[in-house]
Short mmCIF file of N, CA and C in Angstrom, two decimals:
data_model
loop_
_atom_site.label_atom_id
_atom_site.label_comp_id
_atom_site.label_asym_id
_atom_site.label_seq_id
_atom_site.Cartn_x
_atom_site.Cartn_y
_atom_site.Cartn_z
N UNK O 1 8.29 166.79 139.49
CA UNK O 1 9.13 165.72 139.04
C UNK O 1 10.44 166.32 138.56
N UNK O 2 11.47 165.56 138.72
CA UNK O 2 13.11 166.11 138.47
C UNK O 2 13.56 165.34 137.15
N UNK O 3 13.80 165.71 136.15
CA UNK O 3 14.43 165.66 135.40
C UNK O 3 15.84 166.62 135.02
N UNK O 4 17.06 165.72 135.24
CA UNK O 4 18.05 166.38 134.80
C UNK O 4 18.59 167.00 133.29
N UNK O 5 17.35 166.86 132.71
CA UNK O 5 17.70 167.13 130.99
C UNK O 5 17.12 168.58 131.01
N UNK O 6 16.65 169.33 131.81
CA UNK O 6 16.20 170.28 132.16
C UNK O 6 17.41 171.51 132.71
N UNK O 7 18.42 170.64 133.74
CA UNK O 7 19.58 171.51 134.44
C UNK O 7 20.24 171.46 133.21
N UNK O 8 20.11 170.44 132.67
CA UNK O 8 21.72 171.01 131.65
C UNK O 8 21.38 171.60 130.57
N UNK O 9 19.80 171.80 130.08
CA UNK O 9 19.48 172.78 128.95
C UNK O 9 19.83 173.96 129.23
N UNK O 10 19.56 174.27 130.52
CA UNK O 10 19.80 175.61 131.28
C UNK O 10 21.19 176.14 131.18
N UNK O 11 21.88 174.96 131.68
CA UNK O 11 23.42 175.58 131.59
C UNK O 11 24.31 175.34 130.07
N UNK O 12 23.37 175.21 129.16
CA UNK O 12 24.41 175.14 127.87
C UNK O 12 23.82 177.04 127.29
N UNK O 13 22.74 176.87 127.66
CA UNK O 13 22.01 177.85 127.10
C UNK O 13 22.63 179.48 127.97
N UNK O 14 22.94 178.90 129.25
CA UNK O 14 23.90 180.19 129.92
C UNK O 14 25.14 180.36 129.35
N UNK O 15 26.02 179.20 129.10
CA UNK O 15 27.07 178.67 128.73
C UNK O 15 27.50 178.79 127.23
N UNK O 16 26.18 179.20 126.49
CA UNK O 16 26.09 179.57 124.78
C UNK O 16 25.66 180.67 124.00
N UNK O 17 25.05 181.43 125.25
CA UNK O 17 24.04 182.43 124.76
C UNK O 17 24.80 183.78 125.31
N UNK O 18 24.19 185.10 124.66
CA UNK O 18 25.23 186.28 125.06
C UNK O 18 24.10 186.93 125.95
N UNK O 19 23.26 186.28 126.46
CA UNK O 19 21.70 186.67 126.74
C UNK O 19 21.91 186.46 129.04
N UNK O 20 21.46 187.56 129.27
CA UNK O 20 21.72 187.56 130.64
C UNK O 20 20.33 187.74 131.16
N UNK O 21 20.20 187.18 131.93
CA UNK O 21 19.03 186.96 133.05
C UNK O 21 18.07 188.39 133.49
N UNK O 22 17.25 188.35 133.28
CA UNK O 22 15.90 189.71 133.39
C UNK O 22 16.54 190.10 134.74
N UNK O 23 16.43 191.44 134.98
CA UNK O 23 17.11 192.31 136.50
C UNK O 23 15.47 192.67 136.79
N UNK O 24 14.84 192.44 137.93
CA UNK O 24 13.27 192.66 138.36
C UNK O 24 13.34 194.34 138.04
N UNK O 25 12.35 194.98 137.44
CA UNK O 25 11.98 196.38 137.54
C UNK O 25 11.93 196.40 138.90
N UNK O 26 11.49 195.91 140.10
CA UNK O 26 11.63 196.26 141.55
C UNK O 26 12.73 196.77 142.54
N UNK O 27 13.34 196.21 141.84
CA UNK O 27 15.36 196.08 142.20
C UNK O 27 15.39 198.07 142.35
N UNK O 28 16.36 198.28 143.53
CA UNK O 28 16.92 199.68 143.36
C UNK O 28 17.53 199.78 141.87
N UNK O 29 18.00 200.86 142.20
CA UNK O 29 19.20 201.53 141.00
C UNK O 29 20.47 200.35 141.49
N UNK O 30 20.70 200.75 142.46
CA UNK O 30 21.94 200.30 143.29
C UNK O 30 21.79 198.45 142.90
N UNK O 31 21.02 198.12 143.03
CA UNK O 31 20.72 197.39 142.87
C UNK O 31 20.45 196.26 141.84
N UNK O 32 20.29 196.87 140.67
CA UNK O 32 20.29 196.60 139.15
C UNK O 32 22.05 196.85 139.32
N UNK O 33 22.61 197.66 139.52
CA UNK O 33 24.00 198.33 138.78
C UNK O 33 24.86 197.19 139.10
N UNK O 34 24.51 196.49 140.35
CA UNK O 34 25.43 195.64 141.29
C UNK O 34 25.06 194.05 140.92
N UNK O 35 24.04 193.91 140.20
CA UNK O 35 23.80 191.94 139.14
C UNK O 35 24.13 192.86 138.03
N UNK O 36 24.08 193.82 137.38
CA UNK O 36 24.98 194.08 135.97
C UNK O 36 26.02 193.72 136.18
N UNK O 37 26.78 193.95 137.25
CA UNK O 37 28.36 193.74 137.49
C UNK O 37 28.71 192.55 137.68
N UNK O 38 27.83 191.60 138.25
CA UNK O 38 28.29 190.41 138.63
C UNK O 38 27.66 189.82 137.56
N UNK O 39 26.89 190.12 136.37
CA UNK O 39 26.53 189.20 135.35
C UNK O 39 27.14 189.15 133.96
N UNK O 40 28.21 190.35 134.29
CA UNK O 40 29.42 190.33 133.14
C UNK O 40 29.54 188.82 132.88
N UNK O 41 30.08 189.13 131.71
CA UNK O 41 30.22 187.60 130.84
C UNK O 41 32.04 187.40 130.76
N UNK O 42 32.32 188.55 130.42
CA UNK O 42 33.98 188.57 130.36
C UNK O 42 34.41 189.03 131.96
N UNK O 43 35.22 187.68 131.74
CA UNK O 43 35.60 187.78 133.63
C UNK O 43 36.61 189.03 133.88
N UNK O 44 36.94 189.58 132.65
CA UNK O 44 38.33 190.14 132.59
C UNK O 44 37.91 191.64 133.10
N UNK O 45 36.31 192.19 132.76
CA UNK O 45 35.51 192.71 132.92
C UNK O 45 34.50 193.34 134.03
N UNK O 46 34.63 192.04 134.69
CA UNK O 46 34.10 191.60 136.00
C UNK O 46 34.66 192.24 137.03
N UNK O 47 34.04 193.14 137.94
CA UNK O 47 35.01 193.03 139.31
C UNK O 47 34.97 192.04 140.01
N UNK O 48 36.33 192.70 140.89
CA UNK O 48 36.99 191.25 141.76
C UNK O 48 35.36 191.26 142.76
N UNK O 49 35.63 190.05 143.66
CA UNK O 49 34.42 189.67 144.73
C UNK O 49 34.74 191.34 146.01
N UNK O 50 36.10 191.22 146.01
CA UNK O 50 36.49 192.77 146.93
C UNK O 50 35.66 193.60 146.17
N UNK O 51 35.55 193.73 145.34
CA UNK O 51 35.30 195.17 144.46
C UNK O 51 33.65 195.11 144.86
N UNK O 52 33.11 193.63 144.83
CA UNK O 52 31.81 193.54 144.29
C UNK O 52 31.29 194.34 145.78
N UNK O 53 32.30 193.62 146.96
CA UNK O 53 31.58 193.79 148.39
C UNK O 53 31.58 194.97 148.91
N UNK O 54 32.48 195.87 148.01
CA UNK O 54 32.66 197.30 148.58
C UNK O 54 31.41 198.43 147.81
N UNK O 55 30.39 197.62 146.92
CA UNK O 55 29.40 198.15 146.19
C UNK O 55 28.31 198.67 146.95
N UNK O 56 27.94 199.81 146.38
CA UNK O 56 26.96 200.77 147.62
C UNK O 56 25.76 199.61 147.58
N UNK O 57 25.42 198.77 146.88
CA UNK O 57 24.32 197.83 147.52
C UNK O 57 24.55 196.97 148.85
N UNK O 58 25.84 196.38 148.80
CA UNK O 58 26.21 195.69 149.37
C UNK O 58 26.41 196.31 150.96
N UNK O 59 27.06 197.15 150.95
CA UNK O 59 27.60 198.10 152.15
C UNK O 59 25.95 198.85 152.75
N UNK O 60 24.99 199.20 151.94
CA UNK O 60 24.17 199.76 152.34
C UNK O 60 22.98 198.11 153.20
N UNK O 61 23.27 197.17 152.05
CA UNK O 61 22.83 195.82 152.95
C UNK O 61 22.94 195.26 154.65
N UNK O 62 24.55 195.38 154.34
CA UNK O 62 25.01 195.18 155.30
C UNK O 62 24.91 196.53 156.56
N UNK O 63 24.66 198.04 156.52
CA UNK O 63 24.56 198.20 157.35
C UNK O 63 23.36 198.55 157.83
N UNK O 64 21.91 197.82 157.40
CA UNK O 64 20.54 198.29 157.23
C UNK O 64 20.40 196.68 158.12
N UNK O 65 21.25 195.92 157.71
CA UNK O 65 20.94 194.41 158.53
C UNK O 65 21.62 194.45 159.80
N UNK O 66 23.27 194.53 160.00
CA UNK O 66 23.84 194.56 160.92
C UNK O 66 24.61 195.37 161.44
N UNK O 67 23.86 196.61 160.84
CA UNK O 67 24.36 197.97 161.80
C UNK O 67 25.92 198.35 161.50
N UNK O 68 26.46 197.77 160.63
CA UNK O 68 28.10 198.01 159.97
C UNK O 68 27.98 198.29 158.61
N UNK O 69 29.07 198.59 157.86
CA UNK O 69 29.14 198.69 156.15
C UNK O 69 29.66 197.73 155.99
N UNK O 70 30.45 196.75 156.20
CA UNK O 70 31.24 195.59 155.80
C UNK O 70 31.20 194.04 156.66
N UNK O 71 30.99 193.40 156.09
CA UNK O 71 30.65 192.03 157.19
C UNK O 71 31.96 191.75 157.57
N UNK O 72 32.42 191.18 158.53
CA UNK O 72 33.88 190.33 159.02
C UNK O 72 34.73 190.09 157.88
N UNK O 73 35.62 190.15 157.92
CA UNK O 73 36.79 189.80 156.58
C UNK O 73 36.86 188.19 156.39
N UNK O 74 36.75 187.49 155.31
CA UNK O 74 36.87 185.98 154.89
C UNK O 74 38.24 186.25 155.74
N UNK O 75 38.43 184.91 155.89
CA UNK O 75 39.22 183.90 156.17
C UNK O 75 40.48 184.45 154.89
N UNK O 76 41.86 184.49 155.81
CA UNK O 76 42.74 184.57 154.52
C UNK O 76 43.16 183.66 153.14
N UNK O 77 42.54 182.25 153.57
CA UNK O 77 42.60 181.15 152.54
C UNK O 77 41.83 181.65 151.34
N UNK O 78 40.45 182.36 152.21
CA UNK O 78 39.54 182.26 151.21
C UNK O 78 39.83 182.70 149.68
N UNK O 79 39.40 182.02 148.69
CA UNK O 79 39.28 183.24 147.57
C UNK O 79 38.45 184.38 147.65
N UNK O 80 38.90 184.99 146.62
CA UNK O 80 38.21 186.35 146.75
C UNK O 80 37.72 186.71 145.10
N UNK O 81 37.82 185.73 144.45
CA UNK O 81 37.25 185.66 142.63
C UNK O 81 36.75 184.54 142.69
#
């Protein structure tokens, strides 16, 4: 059953708390290092989405799936934060 008083406990509690989401003990190294980075709280802190994609998880993802280090370049509109 769906109750929406449920989504928004969730997001006040992300939205209020200095408390970040359990990283699985399963996770590589690489792997933990790269949701630390993207679970910064201070955006100022944060790397850019470039920064995130050039991360040895990411690059090692991508060339274990499709045989490259880097997927196709977004679209120039795209954002990139």
């Amino acid at each position: 059953f769906y109750n929406p008083v449920f989504q928004f406990a969730g997001m006040f509690r992300a939205a209020t708390s200095d408390d970040t989401p359990e990283i699985p003990e399963s996770l590589s190294e690489e792997g933990k290092d790269f949701l630390r980075k993207c679970l910064r709280r201070d955006p100022e802190s944060r790397p850019t989405a470039a920064q995130l994609m050039d991360h040895a998880f990411v690059r090692d993802y991508f060339a274990s799936v499709l045989g490259r280090s880097q997927p196709s370049s977004p679209p120039r509109s795209a954002p990139l934060r």
